[in-house]
Short mmCIF file of C-alpha atoms in Angstrom, two decimals:
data_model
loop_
_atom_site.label_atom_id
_atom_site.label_comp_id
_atom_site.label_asym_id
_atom_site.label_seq_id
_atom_site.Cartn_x
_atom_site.Cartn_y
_atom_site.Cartn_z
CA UNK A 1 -127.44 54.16 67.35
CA UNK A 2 -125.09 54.38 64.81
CA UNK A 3 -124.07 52.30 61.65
CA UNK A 4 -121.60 50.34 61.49
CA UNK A 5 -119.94 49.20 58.17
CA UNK A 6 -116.50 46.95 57.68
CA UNK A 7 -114.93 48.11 54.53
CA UNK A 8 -111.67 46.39 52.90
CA UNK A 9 -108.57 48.24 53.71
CA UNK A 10 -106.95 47.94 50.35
CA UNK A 11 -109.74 47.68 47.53
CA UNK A 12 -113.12 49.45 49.08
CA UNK A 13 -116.22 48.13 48.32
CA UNK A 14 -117.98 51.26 46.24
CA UNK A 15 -121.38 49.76 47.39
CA UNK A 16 -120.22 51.13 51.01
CA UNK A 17 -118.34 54.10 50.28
CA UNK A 18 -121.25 55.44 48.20
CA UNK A 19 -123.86 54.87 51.39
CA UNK A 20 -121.19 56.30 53.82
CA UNK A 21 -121.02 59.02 51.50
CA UNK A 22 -124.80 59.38 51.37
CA UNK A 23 -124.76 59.52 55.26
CA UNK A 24 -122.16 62.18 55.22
CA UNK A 25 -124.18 64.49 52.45
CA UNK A 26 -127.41 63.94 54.50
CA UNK A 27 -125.92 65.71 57.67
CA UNK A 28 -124.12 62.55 59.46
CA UNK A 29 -121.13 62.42 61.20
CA UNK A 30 -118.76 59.68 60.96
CA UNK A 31 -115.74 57.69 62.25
CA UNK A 32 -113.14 56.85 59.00
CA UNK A 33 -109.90 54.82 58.92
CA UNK A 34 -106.67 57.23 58.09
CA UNK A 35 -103.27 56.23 57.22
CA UNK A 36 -102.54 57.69 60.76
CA UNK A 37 -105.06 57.22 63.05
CA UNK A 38 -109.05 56.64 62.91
CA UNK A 39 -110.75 59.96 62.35
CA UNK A 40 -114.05 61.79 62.61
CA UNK A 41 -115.34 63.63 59.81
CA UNK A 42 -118.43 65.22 58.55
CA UNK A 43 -119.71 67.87 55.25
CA UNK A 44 -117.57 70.90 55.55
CA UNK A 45 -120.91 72.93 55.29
CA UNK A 46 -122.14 71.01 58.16
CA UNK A 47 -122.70 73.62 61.18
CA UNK A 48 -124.11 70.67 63.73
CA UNK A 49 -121.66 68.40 62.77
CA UNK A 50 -118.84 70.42 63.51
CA UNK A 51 -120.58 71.51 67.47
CA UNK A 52 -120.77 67.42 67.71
CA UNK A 53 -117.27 67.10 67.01
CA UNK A 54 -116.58 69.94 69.38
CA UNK A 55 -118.43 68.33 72.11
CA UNK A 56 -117.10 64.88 71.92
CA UNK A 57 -113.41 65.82 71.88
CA UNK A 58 -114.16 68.78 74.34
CA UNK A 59 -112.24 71.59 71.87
CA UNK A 60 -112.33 74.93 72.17
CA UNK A 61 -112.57 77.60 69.06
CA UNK A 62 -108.35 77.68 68.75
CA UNK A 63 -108.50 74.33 67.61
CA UNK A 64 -107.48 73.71 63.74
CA UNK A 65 -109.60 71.65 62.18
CA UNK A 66 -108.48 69.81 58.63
CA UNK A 67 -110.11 69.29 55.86
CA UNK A 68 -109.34 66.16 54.34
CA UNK A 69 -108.91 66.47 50.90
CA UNK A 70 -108.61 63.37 47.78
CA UNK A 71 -105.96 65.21 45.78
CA UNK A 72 -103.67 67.77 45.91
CA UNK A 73 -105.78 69.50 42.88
CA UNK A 74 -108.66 69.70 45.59
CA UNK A 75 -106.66 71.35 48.19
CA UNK A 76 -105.69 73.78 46.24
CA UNK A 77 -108.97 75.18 46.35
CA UNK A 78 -109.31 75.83 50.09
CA UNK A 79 -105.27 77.11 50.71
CA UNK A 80 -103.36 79.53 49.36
CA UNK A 81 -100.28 77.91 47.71
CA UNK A 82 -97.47 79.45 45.87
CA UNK A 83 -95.21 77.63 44.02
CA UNK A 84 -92.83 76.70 46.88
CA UNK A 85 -95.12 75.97 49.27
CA UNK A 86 -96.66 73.70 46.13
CA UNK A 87 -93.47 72.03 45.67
CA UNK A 88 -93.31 70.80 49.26
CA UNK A 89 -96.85 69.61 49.10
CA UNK A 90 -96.56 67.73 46.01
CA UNK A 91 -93.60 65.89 47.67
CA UNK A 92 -95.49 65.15 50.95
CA UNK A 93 -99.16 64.05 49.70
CA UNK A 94 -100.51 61.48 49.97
CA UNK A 95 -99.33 61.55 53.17
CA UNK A 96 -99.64 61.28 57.26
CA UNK A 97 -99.16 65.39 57.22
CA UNK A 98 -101.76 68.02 58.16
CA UNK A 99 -101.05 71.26 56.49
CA UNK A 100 -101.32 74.49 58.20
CA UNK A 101 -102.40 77.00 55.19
CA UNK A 102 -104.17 80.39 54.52
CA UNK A 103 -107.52 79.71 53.91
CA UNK A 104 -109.41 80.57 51.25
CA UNK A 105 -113.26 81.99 50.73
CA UNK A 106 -114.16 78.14 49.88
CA UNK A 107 -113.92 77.77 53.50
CA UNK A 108 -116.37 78.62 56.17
CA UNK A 109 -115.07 81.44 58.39
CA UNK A 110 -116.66 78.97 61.60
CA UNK A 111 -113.65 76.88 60.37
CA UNK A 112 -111.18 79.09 60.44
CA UNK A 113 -108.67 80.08 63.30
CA UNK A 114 -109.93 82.90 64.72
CA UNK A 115 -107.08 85.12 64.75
CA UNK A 116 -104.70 83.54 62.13
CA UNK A 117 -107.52 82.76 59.52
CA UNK A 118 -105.96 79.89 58.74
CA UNK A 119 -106.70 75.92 58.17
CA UNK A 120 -105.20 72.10 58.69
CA UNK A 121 -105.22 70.54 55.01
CA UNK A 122 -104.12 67.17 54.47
CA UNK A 123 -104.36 64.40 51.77
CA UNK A 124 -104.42 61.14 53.84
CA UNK A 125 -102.87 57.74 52.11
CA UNK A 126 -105.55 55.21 52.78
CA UNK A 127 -107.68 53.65 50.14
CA UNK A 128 -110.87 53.88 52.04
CA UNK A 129 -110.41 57.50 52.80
CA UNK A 130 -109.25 58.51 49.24
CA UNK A 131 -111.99 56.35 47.87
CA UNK A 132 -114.36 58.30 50.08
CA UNK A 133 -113.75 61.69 49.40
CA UNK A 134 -113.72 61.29 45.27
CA UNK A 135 -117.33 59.94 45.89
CA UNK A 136 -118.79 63.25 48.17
CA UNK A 137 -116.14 65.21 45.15
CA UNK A 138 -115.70 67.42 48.25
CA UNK A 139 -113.76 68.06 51.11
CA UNK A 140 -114.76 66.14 54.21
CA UNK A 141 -114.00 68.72 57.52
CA UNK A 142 -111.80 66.09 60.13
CA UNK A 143 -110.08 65.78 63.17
CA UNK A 144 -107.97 62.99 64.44
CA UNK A 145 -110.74 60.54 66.80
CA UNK A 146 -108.43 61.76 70.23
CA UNK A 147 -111.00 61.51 73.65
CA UNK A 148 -110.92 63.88 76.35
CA UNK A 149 -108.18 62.70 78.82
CA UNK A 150 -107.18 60.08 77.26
CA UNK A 151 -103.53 59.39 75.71
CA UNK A 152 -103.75 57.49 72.28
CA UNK A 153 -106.11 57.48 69.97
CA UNK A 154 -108.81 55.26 69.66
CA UNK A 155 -107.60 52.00 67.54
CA UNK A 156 -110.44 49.81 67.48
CA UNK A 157 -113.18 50.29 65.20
CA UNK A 158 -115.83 48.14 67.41
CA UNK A 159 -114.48 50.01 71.14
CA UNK A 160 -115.07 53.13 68.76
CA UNK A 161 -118.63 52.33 68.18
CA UNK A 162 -119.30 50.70 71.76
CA UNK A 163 -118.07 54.19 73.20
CA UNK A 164 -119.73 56.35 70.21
CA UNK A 165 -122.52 54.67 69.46
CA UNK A 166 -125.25 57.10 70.45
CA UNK A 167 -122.71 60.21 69.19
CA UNK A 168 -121.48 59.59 65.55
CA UNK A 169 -123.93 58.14 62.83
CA UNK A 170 -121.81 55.83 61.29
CA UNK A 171 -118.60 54.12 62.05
CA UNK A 172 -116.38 52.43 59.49
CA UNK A 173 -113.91 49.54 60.22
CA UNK A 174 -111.16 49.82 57.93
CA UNK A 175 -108.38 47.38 59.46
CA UNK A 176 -105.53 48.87 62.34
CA UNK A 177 -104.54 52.45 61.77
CA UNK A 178 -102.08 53.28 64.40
CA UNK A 179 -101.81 56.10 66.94
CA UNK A 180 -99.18 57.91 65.21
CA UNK A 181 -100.98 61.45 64.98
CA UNK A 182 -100.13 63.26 61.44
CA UNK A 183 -96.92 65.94 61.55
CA UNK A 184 -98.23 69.43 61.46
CA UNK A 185 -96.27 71.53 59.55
CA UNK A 186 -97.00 75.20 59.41
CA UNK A 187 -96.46 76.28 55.80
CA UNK A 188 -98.34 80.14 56.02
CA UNK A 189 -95.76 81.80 56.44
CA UNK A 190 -92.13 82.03 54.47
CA UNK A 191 -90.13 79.01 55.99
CA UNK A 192 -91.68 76.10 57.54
CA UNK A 193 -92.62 75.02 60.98
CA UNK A 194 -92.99 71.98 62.24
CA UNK A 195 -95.84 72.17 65.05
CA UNK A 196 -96.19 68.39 65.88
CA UNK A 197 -93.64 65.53 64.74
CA UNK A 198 -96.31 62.19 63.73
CA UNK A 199 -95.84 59.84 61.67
CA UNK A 200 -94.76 61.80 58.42
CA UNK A 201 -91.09 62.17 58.37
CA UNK A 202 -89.66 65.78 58.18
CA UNK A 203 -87.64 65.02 54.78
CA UNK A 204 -89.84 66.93 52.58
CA UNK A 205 -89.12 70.13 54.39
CA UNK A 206 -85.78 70.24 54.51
CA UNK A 207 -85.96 69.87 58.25
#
């Protein structure tokens, strides 16, 4: 049965983040507030984790995962960024944007699209989140918490642990996110390409 913790929206309680952080380092996999929508997210190193997340939102080895990063310093270590494509990123993080980038050797080929080699990035602007990632000092592999046949996104962090309870190993209630996915923005090759419009307006592109 999973864990279930309520941490404040706006100022974190470190007790919690450092024990949800503890969970995620020991192999758990978790459900996190977003500035978009509630997520699941687990060790990027974390082989079981990632078939868990697989199995509960029934996805296939095309998907693009995201690693959710605390900075844009951080990201910068798993994508390769020029200086334009930096530009644009500075601009747009924190943000409600997944970034669709050339990966790196920091990140596990299992994570990788198959064919493109490439990876979803994205900085998310939520205290809890942000506050959870500088304590694991690592990138935290995520996807949006979307259920098989279903339309929205889960909202509601108790429904999420009634429905998950025997599937994630912790679940944290962080207030209302939304069910405004991120935008997706493909930025590996030389313009920009805007794969899903979310909540992150298209400004920063020059779109």
């Amino acid at each position: 049965m999973s864990q279930f913790f309520s941490i404040h929206a706006e100022t974190p309680q470190a007790r919690l983040i450092k024990q949800a952080a503890d969970i995620i380092r020991k192999g758990g996999l978790i459900v996190y507030p977003t500035d978009s929508c509630y997520a699941m997210g687990c060790s990027l190193d974390n082989k079981d984790g990632l078939e868990r997340i697989r199995k509960i939102r029934q996805l296939d080895e095309k998907h693009h995962f995201t690693l959710a990063c605390s900075d844009l310093s951080q990201l910068g270590s798993y994508a390769k960024v020029d200086n334009r494509t930096f530009r644009m990123l500075k601009a747009a993080t924190p943000g409600s944007y997944t970034f669709i980038l050339q990966a790196t050797k920091e990140v596990p080929r299992r994570v990788w699209h198959p064919k493109k080699q490439t990876v979803g990035l994205r900085v998310p602007d939520h205290p809890v989140a942000l506050a959870l990632l500088e304590e694991l000092g690592e990138p935290m592999l995520s996807t949006t918490l979307m259920l098989p046949n279903e339309e929205y996104p889960m909202t509601d962090a108790w429904e999420i642990r009634d429905r998950l309870e025997h599937d994630v190993d912790l679940v944290i209630e962080g207030g209302y996110c939304g069910t405004d996915p991120t935008t997706v923005v493909d930025l590996s090759d030389d313009y920009p390409v805007v794969l899903r419009e979310g909540k992150g307006p298209l400004s920063p592109f020059g779109l």
